[in-house]
Coordinates of C-alpha atoms and ligand atoms in Angstrom, one line a residue:
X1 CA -22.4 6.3 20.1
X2 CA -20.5 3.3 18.9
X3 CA -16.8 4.0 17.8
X4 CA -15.0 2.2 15.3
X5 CA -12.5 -0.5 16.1
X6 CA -9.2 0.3 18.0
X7 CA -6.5 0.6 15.1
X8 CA -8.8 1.0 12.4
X9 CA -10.0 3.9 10.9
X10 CA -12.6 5.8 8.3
X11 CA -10.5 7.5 5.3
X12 CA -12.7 10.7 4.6
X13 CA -13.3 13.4 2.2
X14 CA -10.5 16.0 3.3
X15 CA -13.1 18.3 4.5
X16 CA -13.6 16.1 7.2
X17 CA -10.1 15.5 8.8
X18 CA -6.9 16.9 9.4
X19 CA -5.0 13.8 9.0
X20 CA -3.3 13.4 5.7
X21 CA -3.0 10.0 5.2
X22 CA -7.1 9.6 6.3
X23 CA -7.7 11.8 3.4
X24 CA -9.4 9.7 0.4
X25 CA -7.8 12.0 -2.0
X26 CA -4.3 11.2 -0.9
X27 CA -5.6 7.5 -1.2
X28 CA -6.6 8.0 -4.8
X29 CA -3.7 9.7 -5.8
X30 CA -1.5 6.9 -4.2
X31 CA -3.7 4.1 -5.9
X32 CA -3.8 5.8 -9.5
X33 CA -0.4 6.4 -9.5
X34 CA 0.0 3.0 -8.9
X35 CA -2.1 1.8 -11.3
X36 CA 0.4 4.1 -13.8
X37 CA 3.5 2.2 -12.9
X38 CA 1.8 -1.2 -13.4
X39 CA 0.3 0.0 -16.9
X40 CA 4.2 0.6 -17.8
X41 CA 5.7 -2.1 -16.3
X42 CA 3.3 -4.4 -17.6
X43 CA 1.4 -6.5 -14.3
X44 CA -2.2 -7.4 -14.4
X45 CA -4.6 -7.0 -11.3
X46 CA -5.4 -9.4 -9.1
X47 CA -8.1 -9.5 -6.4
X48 CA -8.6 -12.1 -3.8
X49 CA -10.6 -12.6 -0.5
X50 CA -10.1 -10.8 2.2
X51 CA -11.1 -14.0 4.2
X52 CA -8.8 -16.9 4.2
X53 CA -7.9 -20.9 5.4
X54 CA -5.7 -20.2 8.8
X55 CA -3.8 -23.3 7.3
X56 CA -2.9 -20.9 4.2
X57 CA -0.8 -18.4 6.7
X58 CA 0.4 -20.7 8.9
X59 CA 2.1 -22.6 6.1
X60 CA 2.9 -19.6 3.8
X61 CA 3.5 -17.1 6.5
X62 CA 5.2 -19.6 9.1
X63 CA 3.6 -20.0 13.0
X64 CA 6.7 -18.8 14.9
X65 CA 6.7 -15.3 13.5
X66 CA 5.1 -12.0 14.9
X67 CA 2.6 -12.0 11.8
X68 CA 1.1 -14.9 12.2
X69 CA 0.4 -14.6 16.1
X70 CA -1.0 -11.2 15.1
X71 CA -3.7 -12.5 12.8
X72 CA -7.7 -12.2 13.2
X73 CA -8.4 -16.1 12.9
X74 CA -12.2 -17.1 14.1
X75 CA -13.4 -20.8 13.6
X76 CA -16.4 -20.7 10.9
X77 CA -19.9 -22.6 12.2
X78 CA -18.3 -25.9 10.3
X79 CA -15.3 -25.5 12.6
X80 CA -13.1 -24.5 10.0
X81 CA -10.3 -21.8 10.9
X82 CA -10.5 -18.9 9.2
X83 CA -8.3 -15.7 8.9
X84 CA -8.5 -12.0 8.1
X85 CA -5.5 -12.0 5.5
X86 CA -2.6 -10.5 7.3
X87 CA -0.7 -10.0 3.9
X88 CA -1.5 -10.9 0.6
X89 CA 1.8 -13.0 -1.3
X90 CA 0.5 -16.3 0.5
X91 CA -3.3 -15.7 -1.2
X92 CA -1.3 -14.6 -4.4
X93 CA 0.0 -17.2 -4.5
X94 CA -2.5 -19.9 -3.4
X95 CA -4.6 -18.3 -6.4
X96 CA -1.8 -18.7 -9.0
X97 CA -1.6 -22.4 -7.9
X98 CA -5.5 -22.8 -7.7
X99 CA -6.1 -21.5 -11.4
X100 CA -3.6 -23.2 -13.3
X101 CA -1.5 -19.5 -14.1
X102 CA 1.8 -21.9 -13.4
X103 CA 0.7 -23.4 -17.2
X104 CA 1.3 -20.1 -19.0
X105 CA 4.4 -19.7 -20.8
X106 CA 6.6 -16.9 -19.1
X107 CA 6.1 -14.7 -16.0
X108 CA 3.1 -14.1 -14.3
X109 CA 2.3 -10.5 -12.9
X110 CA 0.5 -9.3 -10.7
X111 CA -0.7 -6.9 -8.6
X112 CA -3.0 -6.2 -5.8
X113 CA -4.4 -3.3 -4.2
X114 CA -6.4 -4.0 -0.4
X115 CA -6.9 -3.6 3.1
X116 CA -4.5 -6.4 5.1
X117 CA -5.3 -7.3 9.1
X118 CA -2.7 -7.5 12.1
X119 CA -3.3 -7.0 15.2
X120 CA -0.5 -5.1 16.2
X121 CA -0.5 -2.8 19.0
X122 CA -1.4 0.7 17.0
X123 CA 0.7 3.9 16.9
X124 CA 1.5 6.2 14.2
X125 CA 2.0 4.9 10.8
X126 CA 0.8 1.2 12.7
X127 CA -3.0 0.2 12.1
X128 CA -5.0 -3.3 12.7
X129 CA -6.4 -2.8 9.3
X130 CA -4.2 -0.9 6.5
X131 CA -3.8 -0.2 2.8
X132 CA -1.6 -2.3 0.8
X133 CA -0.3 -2.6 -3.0
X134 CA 1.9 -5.0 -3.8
X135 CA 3.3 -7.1 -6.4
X136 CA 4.4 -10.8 -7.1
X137 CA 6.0 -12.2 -10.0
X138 CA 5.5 -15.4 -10.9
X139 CA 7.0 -18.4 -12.9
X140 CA 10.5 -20.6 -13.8
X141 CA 12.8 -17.8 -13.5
X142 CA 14.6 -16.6 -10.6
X143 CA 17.0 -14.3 -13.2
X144 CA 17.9 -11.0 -10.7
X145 CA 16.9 -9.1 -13.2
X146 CA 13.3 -9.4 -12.6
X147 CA 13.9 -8.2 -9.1
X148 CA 16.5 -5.2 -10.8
X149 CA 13.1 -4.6 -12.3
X150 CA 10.6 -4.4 -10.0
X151 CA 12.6 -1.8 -7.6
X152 CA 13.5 0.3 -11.0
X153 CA 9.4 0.5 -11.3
X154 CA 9.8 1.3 -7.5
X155 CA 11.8 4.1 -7.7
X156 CA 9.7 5.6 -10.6
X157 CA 6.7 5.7 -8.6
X158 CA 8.5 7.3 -5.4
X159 CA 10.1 9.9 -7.8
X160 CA 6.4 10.2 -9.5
X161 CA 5.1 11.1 -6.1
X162 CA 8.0 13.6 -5.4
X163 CA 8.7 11.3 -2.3
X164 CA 12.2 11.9 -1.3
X165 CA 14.4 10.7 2.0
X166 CA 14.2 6.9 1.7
X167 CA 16.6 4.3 1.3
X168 CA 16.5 1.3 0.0
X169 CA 18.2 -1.4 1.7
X170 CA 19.2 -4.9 0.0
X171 CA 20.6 -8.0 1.3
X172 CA 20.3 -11.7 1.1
X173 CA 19.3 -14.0 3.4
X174 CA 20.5 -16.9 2.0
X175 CA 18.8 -20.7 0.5
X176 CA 18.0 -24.1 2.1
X177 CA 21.5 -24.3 1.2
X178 CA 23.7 -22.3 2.6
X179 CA 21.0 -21.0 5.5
X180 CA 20.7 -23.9 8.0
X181 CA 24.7 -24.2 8.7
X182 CA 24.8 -20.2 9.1
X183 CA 21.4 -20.6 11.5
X184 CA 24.2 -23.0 13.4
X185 CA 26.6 -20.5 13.1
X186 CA 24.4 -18.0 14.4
X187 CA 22.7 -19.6 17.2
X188 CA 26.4 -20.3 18.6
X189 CA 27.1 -16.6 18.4
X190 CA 23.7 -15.9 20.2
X191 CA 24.0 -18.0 22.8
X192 CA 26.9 -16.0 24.2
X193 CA 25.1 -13.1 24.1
X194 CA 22.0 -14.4 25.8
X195 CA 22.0 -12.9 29.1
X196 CA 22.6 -9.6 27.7
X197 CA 19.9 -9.6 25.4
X198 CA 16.1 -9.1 25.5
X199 CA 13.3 -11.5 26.2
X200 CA 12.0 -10.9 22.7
X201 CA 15.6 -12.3 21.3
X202 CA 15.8 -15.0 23.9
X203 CA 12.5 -16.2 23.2
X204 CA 13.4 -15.2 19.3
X205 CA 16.6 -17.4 19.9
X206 CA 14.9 -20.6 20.5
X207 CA 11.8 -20.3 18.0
X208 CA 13.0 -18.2 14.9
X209 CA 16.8 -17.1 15.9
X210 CA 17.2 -15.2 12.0
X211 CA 14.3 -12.8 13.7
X212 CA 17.1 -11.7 16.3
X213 CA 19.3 -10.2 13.7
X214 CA 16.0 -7.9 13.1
X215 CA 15.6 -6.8 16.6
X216 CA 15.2 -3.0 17.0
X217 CA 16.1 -2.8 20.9
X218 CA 18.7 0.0 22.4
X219 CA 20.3 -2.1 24.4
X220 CA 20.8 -5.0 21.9
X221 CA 22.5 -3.1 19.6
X222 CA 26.6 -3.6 20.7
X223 CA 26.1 -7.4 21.1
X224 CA 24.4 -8.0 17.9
X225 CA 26.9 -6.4 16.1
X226 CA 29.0 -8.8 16.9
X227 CA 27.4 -11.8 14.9
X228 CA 28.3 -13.1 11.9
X229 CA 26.2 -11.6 9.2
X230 CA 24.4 -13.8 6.6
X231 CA 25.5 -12.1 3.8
X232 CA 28.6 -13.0 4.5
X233 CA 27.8 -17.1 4.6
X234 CA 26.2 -17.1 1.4
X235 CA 27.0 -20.4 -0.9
X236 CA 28.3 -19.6 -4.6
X237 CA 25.1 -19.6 -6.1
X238 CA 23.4 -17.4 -3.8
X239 CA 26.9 -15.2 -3.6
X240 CA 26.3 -14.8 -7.4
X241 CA 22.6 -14.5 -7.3
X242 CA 23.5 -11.2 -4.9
X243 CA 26.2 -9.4 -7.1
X244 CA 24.5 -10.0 -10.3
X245 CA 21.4 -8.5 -8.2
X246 CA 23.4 -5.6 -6.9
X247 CA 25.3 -4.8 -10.2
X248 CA 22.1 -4.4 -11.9
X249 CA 20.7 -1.9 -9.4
X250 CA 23.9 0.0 -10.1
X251 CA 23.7 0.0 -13.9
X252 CA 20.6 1.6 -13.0
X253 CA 21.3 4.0 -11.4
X254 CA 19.5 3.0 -8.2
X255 CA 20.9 4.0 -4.6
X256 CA 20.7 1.5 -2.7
X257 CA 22.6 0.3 1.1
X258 CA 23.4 -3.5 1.8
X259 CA 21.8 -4.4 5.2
X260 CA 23.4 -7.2 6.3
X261 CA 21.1 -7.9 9.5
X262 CA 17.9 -6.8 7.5
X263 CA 16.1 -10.5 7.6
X264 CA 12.5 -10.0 7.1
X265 CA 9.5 -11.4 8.8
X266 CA 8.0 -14.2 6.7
X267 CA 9.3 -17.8 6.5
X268 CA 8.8 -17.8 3.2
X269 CA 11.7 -15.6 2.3
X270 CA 15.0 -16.6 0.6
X271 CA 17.9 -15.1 -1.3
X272 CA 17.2 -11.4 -1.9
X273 CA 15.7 -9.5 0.6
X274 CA 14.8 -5.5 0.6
X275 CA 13.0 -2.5 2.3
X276 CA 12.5 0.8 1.7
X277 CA 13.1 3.0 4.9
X278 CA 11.2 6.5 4.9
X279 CA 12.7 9.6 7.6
X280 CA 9.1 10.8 8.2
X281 CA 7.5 7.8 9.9
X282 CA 9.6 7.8 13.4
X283 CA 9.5 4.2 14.6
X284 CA 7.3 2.7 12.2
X285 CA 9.6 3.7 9.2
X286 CA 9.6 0.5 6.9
X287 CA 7.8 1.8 3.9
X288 CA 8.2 -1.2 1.1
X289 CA 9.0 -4.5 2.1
X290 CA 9.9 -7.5 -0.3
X291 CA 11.5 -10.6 -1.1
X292 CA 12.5 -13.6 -3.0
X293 CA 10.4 -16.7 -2.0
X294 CA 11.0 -19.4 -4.3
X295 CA 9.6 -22.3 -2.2
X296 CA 6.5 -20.9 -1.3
X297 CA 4.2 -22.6 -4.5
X298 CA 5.5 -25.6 -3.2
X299 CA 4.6 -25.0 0.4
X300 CA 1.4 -24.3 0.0
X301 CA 1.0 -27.6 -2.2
X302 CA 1.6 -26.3 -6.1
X303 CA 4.2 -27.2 -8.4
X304 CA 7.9 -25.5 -7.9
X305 CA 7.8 -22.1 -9.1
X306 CA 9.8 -18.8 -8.5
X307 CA 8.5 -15.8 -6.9
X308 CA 9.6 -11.9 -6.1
X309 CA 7.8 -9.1 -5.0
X310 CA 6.6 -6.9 -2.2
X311 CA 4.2 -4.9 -0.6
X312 CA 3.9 -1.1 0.7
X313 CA 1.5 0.3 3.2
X314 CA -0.7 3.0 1.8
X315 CA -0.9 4.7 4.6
X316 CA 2.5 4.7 5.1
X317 CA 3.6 6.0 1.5
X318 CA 1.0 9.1 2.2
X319 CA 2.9 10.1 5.0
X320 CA 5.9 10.5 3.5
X321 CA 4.1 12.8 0.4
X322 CA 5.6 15.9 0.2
X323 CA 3.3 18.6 1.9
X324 CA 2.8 20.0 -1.2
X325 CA 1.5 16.7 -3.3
X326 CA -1.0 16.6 -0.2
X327 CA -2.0 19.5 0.1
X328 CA -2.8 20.3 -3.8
X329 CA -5.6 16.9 -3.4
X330 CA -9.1 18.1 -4.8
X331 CA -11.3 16.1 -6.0
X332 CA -14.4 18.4 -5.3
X333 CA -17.1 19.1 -7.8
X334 CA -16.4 21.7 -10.2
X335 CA -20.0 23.6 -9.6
X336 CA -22.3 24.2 -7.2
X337 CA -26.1 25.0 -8.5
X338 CA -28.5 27.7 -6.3
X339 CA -31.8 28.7 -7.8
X340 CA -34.5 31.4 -6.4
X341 CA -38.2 29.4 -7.3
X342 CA -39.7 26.6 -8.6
X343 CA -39.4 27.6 -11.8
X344 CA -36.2 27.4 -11.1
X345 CA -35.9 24.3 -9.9
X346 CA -37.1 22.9 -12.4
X347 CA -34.8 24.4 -14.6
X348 CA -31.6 23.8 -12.7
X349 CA -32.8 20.1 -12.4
X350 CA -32.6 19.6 -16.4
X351 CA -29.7 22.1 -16.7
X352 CA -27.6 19.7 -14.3
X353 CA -28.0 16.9 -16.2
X354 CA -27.0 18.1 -19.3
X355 CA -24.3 19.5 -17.8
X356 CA -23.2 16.1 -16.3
X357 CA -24.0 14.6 -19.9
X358 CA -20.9 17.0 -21.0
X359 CA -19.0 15.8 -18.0
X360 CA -19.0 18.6 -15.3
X361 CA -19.2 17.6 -11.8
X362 CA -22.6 19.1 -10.7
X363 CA -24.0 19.6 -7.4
X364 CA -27.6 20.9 -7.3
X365 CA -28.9 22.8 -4.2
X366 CA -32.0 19.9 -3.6
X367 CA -32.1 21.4 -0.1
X368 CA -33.7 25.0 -1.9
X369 CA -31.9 26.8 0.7
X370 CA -32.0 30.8 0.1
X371 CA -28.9 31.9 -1.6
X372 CA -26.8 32.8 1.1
X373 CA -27.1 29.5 2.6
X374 CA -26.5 27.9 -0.6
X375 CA -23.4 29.7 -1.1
X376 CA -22.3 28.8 2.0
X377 CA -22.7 25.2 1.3
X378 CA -20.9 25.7 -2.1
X379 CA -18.3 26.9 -0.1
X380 CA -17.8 23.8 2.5
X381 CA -18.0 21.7 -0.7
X382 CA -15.2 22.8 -2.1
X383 CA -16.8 24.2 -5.3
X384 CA -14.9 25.7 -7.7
X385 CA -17.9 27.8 -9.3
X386 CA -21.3 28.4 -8.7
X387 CA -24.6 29.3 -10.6
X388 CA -27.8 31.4 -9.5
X389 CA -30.7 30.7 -11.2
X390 CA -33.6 33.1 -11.2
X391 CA -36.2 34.1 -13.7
X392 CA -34.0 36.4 -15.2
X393 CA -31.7 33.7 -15.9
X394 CA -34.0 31.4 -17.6
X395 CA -35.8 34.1 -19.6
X396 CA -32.5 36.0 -20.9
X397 CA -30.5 32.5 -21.5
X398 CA -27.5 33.7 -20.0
X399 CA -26.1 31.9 -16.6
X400 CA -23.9 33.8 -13.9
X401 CA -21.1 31.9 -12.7
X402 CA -19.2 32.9 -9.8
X403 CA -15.9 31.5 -9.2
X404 CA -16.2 30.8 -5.5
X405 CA -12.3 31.9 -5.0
X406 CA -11.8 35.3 -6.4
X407 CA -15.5 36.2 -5.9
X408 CA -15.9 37.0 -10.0
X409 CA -18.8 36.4 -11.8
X410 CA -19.3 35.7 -15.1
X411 CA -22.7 36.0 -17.3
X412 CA -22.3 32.9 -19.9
X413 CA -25.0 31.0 -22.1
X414 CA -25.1 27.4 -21.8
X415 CA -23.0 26.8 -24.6
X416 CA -20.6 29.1 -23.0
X417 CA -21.0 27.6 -19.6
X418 CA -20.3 24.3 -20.6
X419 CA -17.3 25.6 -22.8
X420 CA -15.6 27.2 -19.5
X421 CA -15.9 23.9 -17.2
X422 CA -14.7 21.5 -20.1
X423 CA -11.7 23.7 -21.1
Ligands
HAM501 P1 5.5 -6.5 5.2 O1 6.9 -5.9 5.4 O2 4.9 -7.2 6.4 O3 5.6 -7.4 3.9 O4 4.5 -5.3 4.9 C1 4.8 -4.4 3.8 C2 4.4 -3.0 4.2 O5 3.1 -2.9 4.7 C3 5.3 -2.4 5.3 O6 6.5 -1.9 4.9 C4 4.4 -1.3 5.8 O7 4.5 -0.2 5.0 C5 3.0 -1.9 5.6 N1 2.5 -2.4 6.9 C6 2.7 -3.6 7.5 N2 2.1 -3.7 8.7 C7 1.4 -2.5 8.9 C8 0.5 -2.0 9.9 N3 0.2 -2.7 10.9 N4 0.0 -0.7 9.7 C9 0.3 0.0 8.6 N5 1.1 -0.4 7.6 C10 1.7 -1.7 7.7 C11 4.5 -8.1 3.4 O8 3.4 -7.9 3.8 C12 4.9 -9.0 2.3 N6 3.7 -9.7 1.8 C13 5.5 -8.2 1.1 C14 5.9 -9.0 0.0 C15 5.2 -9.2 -1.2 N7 7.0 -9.8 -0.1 C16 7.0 -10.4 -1.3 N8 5.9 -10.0 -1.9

């Protein structure tokens, strides 16, 4: 047999697995939802390749972070490099460039729904390929109110999901003009610490030192503590930027805890940065992450423009579903049809497609299994109801439909029948 990929995985009708957040249901109902909040907060959907230029991510995402060495990147029979997108703001972006959306007047929303590629070492909540939505607005404003916004639309869709036990955590990482004399600051205070810390931050140290701030090791811990924290270098604008930011969430409502070492890992990132922590995923417990990354249109070659948004893992937000949300998923059809002849057959074949004209999902036993084994097959289904159809049936015009839970049948005409499902 030939198994699938290390780290990726098949999402399945529920019948099939045990695993919640492999269940295509859970999937749907994460997607649709959604699709709900977008309706209402008005962003259009975008869709772009899953296959892009390696240049794109190295310029958008940056080379000396943990993304970009974990990409899928294969050279094309012309020799060009080419990468499984790792995450989707850099193609976002690269298409709102590449078809002229910076000439609209106002914002530009958008949203995107897709698998993403890392090759990361897997463990729970941790795949090579995984679900993301995300969001990026686009255009001349960097006003914190857009970013006030798109959290408020957050938190509607966690409390529409009855997902509870996050928190959000805010900070700001600062511009090209306060960052670089803070990275000097910084690198001063890390140097001291050096021997104590780990490779990762050594090595961290020299190519990305911002990443060390963001390092998750035990035994860091006490000495990064002790480093001056970005959020408290910030230059007036950016200082502003933050409170205005901050003060909105508040007037909202909206809990939220200011991380001062929470840094993020793409180089694209300035000013505010944010993540939402879940308590059910253990290590991997990052459920949204998102930023503001201004200069990013005008890394990858566009005209200056704005940009905020962020990205959740699907698989991630299933798992912290309550296990009642999951375990209420059924998208199984409504009836399952058994006959006893050819006659029928025949009859249950234009029966079920008149039933499907009035919208009832139909199943029709095409196997002609005798009825017990039919019933048992309505059964693994997931049927709600199902009808036996003999000669009796067909001469007397009246259907009985047994409710596959409680056992209870029914004896209904079509009219009736298709009354019953619709209601
Ligand atoms: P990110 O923090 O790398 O940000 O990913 C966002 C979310 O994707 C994470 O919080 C997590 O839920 C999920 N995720 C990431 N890696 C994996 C993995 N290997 N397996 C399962 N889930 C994973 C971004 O991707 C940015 N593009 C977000 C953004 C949009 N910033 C601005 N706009």
């Amino acid at each position: 047999m030939i198994a699938r990929v290390r780290g990726t995985r098949d999402i399945l009708p529920a019948r099939f697995t045990q695993t919640v957040d492999a269940r295509i249901e859970a999937w749907n109902l994460i997607e649709s939802t959604a699709r709900e909040a977008f309706r209402r907060y008005g962003f259009e959907e975008i869709r772009t390749p899953i296959i892009e230029k390696t240049e794109l991510f190295e310029r958008g995402v940056g080379t000396e972070t943990d993304v970009n060495k974990e990409m899928y990147t294969f050279e094309d029979r012309d020799g060009e490099l080419i990468s499984l997108r790792p995450e989707q703001t850099a193609s976002t972006v690269r298409a709102y460039i590449e078809h002229g959306m910076f000439n609209q007047p106002g914002l530009v929303k958008l949203f995107y729904i897709g698998p993403q590629f890392r090759r990361e070492r897997p463990q729970k909540g941790r795949y090579r390929q995984f679900g993301q939505i995300g969001v990026e607005v686009l255009g001349q404003s960097d006003d914190p109110a857009i970013e006030a916004e798109v959290i408020e639309m957050l938190d509607w869709y966690l409390k529409q999901l009855g997902i509870t036990g996050t928190e959000l955590r805010v900070n700001s990482i600062g511009d090209e003009n306060c960052r670089p004399a803070y990275i000097q600051v910084l690198r001063d205070a890390i140097r001291e610490q050096l021997p104590n810390l780990c490779g990762n931050c050594n090595q961290r140290y020299e190519s990305n030192p911002l990443r060390v701030l963001d390092c998750k090791v035990e035994s860091c811990q006490p000495y990064l503590e002790k480093v001056p924290a970005i959020t408290d270098a910030l230059c007036e604008p950016c200082r502003t930027h933050f409170e205005r930011f901050t003060s909105l969430l508040d007037a909202s409502g909206i809990k939220f805890v200011i991380a001062k070492r929470l840094v993020r890992g793409f180089d694209y990132y300035m000013r505010t940065a944010f993540e939402i922590v879940g308590d059910q995923l253990g290590a991997q417990n990052s459920i949204v992450g998102g930023g503001r990354y201004d200069g990013l249109s005008q890394m990858l070659g566009g005209p200056p423009a704005k940009g905020f948004g962020f990205a959740f893992g699907i698989e991630r937000m299933i798992m912290s579903l309550p296990a009642s949300a999951a375990a209420n998923l059924n998208e199984m059809p409504a009836l399952f049809i058994a006959y006893i002849g050819e006659r029928a057959r025949d009859h249950s074949f234009a029966l079920s497609r008149r039933l499907r004209e009035a919208g009832i999902s139909t199943v029709v036993d095409l196997e002609g299994r005798k009825l017990k084994k039919a019933l048992a097959i309505a059964n693994s289904i997931g049927a709600r109801f199902a009808l036996i159809i003999g000669d009796n049936e067909i001469d007397s015009g009246a259907y009985v439909l047994r409710d596959m839970t409680s056992g209870e049948q029914r004896n209904l005409s079509e009219q009736d029948l298709i009354a019953a499902l619709t209601a």
